[in-house]
Amino acid sequence: ADLVTQATSAPNTYVFAELLQQPNVQALAGQEQYGGFHELLKVFAWGTWESYKATDGLPPLSPAQQTKLRLLSLLTIAAAKPSTSAIETNLSYTSLCSRLDLDSPIDLEHLVTQAIYNDLISASLNPASQTVVITSVAPLRDLAPGSVADMIAELSAWSGRCDSVLADLEAEIAKVKSEAKRRHARETKAEKQVKAVMEVGEKGGSGALGGGNMLGGGRMTRGNSKKAEEDDGDYGDAMDVDGGNALGGGGGKKRNGGGGGGVGSMMSSMFGKSGGRSGRS
């Protein structure tokens, strides 16, 4: 019984499962004089201040034991989060003072501050809204008998939620992949259509350009023919000029007539002379 009192009063002792397993401590159970110490140790192991107040026949607590039991109770209250997500980490001053049997919010703030400095919880005080915001709790409470089954059920439910989330993620991934595949197919089809249109346009442009070349070639041919005719005319003119010069006629186009007249005169003169000679004969 004295060992139980020392353990429950020690400032840095928060786990009592090993002490509960000791044969001499277990021998206290059921005894009329010291049985309450065994029950008190179980309250410190997994109970709360409320369970201590509700159990009859327990030994009175010293100030150190009261403070420790309130700290352990704060761990349990903080770990038992409500189902409503909006207030899952917020605990009101009024509720905590009532459950921990504290007289004023100042006493509660001192207790919470002590728990924070002892690394039992991570929390912050909000006097304006009269709440304690707890973000983490140290795993320093023992497991009560029969709680393993509840833990297994809770872990199984958590595992089921994880499986459901993974299934949703896999379905979403498959949906994204399918959409990406369809989008790729559409883009490939569009690229093929654009390529086909460009090829048709290039073929049509080449034909039109070839026709233009042919037309241009025709123009070039006509131009060449015209130039050849002009060249031929010039050559004829040159021949006429040469002929005119040889026969005594004038050169150039304007002198073609004169040149022709020269030829005619020459011919007439020749025929005239022949006639004269014939007459003389």
Coordinates of N, CA, C and O in Angstrom, one line a residue, residues 11-82:
P11 N 6.3 12.7 -9.1 CA 5.9 13.7 -10.1 C 6.1 13.2 -11.6 O 5.4 13.7 -12.5
N12 N 7.0 12.3 -11.9 CA 7.3 11.9 -13.2 C 6.9 10.5 -13.6 O 7.4 9.9 -14.5
T13 N 6.0 9.9 -12.8 CA 5.5 8.5 -13.0 C 4.1 8.6 -13.5 O 3.2 9.1 -12.8
Y14 N 3.8 8.1 -14.7 CA 2.5 8.2 -15.3 C 2.0 6.8 -15.8 O 0.9 6.7 -16.3
V15 N 2.8 5.8 -15.8 CA 2.5 4.5 -16.3 C 2.6 3.5 -15.1 O 3.6 3.5 -14.4
F16 N 1.5 2.7 -14.9 CA 1.5 1.9 -13.7 C 1.2 0.4 -14.0 O 0.9 -0.4 -13.1
A17 N 1.3 0.0 -15.3 CA 0.9 -1.3 -15.7 C 1.9 -2.3 -15.0 O 1.4 -3.4 -14.6
E18 N 3.2 -2.0 -15.0 CA 4.1 -3.0 -14.5 C 3.9 -3.1 -13.0 O 4.0 -4.3 -12.4
L19 N 3.6 -2.1 -12.3 CA 3.3 -2.2 -10.8 C 2.1 -3.0 -10.6 O 2.0 -3.8 -9.6
L20 N 1.1 -2.8 -11.4 CA -0.2 -3.6 -11.2 C 0.1 -5.1 -11.4 O -0.6 -5.9 -10.9
Q21 N 1.1 -5.5 -12.2 CA 1.4 -6.9 -12.4 C 2.2 -7.6 -11.3 O 2.4 -8.8 -11.4
Q22 N 2.7 -6.8 -10.4 CA 3.5 -7.4 -9.3 C 2.6 -8.2 -8.4 O 1.5 -7.8 -8.0
P23 N 3.1 -9.4 -8.0 CA 2.2 -10.3 -7.1 C 1.8 -9.6 -5.8 O 0.7 -9.8 -5.3
N24 N 2.8 -8.9 -5.2 CA 2.4 -8.3 -3.9 C 1.4 -7.2 -4.0 O 0.5 -7.0 -3.1
V25 N 1.4 -6.5 -5.2 CA 0.3 -5.5 -5.4 C -1.0 -6.2 -5.7 O -2.1 -5.8 -5.2
Q26 N -1.0 -7.2 -6.5 CA -2.2 -8.0 -6.8 C -2.8 -8.6 -5.6 O -4.0 -8.8 -5.5
A27 N -1.9 -8.9 -4.6 CA -2.4 -9.5 -3.3 C -3.3 -8.5 -2.5 O -4.0 -8.9 -1.6
L28 N -3.2 -7.2 -2.8 CA -4.0 -6.3 -2.1 C -5.5 -6.3 -2.5 O -6.3 -5.9 -1.8
A29 N -5.7 -6.9 -3.7 CA -7.1 -6.9 -4.2 C -8.0 -7.8 -3.3 O -7.6 -8.9 -2.9
G30 N -9.1 -7.2 -2.9 CA -10.1 -8.0 -2.1 C -9.8 -7.9 -0.6 O -10.7 -8.3 0.2
Q31 N -8.7 -7.3 -0.2 CA -8.5 -7.2 1.3 C -9.3 -6.0 1.8 O -9.5 -5.0 1.2
E32 N -9.8 -6.2 3.0 CA -10.7 -5.2 3.6 C -9.9 -4.0 4.0 O -10.4 -2.8 3.8
Q33 N -8.7 -4.1 4.4 CA -7.9 -2.9 4.9 C -7.2 -2.2 3.8 O -7.1 -1.0 3.7
Y34 N -6.6 -3.0 2.9 CA -5.7 -2.4 1.8 C -6.3 -2.6 0.4 O -5.6 -2.2 -0.6
G35 N -7.5 -3.1 0.3 CA -8.0 -3.3 -1.1 C -8.2 -2.0 -1.8 O -8.1 -1.9 -3.0
G36 N -8.5 -0.9 -1.1 CA -8.7 0.4 -1.7 C -7.5 0.9 -2.4 O -7.6 1.6 -3.4
F37 N -6.3 0.5 -1.9 CA -5.1 1.0 -2.6 C -4.9 0.3 -4.0 O -4.4 0.9 -4.9
H38 N -5.3 -0.9 -4.0 CA -5.3 -1.6 -5.3 C -6.3 -0.9 -6.3 O -5.9 -0.7 -7.5
E39 N -7.4 -0.6 -5.9 CA -8.4 0.1 -6.7 C -7.9 1.5 -7.1 O -8.1 2.0 -8.2
L40 N -7.3 2.2 -6.1 CA -6.7 3.5 -6.4 C -5.6 3.4 -7.5 O -5.6 4.3 -8.4
L41 N -4.8 2.4 -7.4 CA -3.8 2.3 -8.5 C -4.4 2.0 -9.9 O -3.9 2.5 -10.9
K42 N -5.5 1.3 -9.9 CA -6.2 1.1 -11.2 C -6.8 2.4 -11.7 O -6.8 2.7 -12.9
V43 N -7.3 3.2 -10.8 CA -7.8 4.5 -11.2 C -6.7 5.4 -11.8 O -6.9 6.0 -12.8
F44 N -5.5 5.4 -11.2 CA -4.4 6.1 -11.7 C -3.9 5.5 -13.0 O -3.3 6.2 -13.9
A45 N -4.1 4.2 -13.2 CA -3.6 3.6 -14.4 C -4.4 3.9 -15.6 O -3.9 4.3 -16.7
W46 N -5.7 3.8 -15.5 CA -6.6 4.1 -16.7 C -7.9 4.9 -16.3 O -8.7 5.1 -17.2
G47 N -8.0 5.3 -15.1 CA -9.2 6.0 -14.7 C -9.0 7.5 -14.8 O -8.1 8.1 -15.3
T48 N -10.0 8.3 -14.3 CA -10.1 9.7 -14.3 C -10.5 10.3 -13.0 O -10.8 9.5 -12.1
W49 N -10.5 11.6 -12.9 CA -10.9 12.2 -11.6 C -12.4 11.9 -11.4 O -12.8 11.7 -10.2
E50 N -13.2 11.8 -12.4 CA -14.6 11.4 -12.3 C -14.8 10.0 -11.7 O -15.7 9.8 -10.9
S51 N -14.0 9.1 -12.3 CA -14.1 7.7 -11.8 C -13.6 7.6 -10.3 O -14.2 6.8 -9.5
Y52 N -12.7 8.4 -9.9 CA -12.2 8.4 -8.5 C -13.4 8.9 -7.6 O -13.7 8.3 -6.6
K53 N -14.0 10.0 -8.1 CA -15.1 10.5 -7.3 C -16.3 9.6 -7.2 O -17.1 9.6 -6.2
A54 N -16.5 8.8 -8.3 CA -17.6 7.9 -8.3 C -17.4 6.6 -7.6 O -18.3 5.8 -7.4
T55 N -16.2 6.2 -7.2 CA -15.8 5.0 -6.5 C -15.7 5.2 -5.0 O -15.0 6.1 -4.5
D56 N -16.4 4.3 -4.3 CA -16.4 4.4 -2.8 C -15.3 3.6 -2.3 O -14.8 2.6 -2.9
G57 N -14.8 4.0 -1.1 CA -13.8 3.2 -0.3 C -12.4 3.4 -0.8 O -11.5 2.7 -0.4
L58 N -12.1 4.5 -1.5 CA -10.8 4.7 -2.0 C -10.1 5.7 -0.9 O -10.7 6.5 -0.3
P59 N -8.8 5.5 -0.8 CA -8.1 6.3 0.2 C -8.1 7.8 -0.2 O -8.2 8.1 -1.4
P60 N -8.0 8.7 0.7 CA -7.9 10.1 0.3 C -6.6 10.4 -0.4 O -5.6 9.8 -0.2
L61 N -6.7 11.5 -1.2 CA -5.5 11.9 -2.0 C -4.8 13.0 -1.4 O -5.4 14.0 -0.9
S62 N -3.5 13.0 -1.5 CA -2.7 14.1 -1.1 C -2.7 15.2 -2.3 O -3.1 14.9 -3.4
P63 N -2.2 16.4 -2.0 CA -2.2 17.4 -3.1 C -1.4 16.9 -4.3 O -1.8 17.2 -5.4
A64 N -0.3 16.2 -4.1 CA 0.5 15.7 -5.2 C -0.3 14.7 -6.0 O -0.3 14.7 -7.3
Q65 N -1.0 13.8 -5.3 CA -1.9 12.8 -6.0 C -3.0 13.5 -6.7 O -3.4 13.1 -7.8
Q66 N -3.6 14.5 -6.1 CA -4.7 15.2 -6.8 C -4.3 15.9 -8.1 O -4.9 15.7 -9.1
T67 N -3.1 16.5 -8.0 CA -2.6 17.2 -9.2 C -2.3 16.1 -10.3 O -2.6 16.3 -11.5
K68 N -1.6 15.0 -9.9 CA -1.3 14.0 -10.9 C -2.5 13.4 -11.5 O -2.6 13.1 -12.7
L69 N -3.5 13.1 -10.7 CA -4.8 12.5 -11.2 C -5.5 13.4 -12.2 O -6.1 13.0 -13.2
R70 N -5.5 14.7 -11.8 CA -6.1 15.7 -12.7 C -5.3 15.8 -14.0 O -5.9 15.9 -15.1
L71 N -4.0 15.7 -14.0 CA -3.2 15.7 -15.2 C -3.5 14.5 -16.1 O -3.7 14.6 -17.3
L72 N -3.5 13.3 -15.4 CA -3.9 12.1 -16.2 C -5.3 12.1 -16.7 O -5.5 11.7 -17.9
S73 N -6.2 12.7 -16.0 CA -7.6 12.9 -16.5 C -7.6 13.8 -17.7 O -8.4 13.6 -18.6
L74 N -6.8 14.9 -17.6 CA -6.7 15.8 -18.8 C -6.3 15.1 -20.0 O -6.8 15.3 -21.1
L75 N -5.3 14.1 -19.9 CA -4.9 13.3 -21.0 C -6.0 12.5 -21.6 O -6.2 12.5 -22.9
T76 N -6.8 11.9 -20.8 CA -7.9 11.1 -21.2 C -9.0 11.9 -21.9 O -9.5 11.6 -23.0
I77 N -9.3 13.0 -21.3 CA -10.3 13.9 -21.8 C -9.9 14.5 -23.2 O -10.6 14.5 -24.2
A78 N -8.6 14.8 -23.3 CA -8.1 15.4 -24.6 C -8.0 14.3 -25.6 O -8.2 14.6 -26.8
A79 N -7.7 13.1 -25.2 CA -7.6 12.0 -26.2 C -9.0 11.5 -26.7 O -9.1 11.1 -27.9
A80 N -10.0 11.7 -25.9 CA -11.4 11.3 -26.3 C -12.0 12.4 -27.0 O -12.8 13.2 -26.5
K81 N -11.7 12.5 -28.3 CA -12.2 13.7 -29.1 C -13.6 13.4 -29.5 O -14.0 12.3 -29.8
P82 N -14.4 14.5 -29.5 CA -15.8 14.4 -30.0 C -15.8 14.0 -31.5 O -14.8 14.2 -32.2

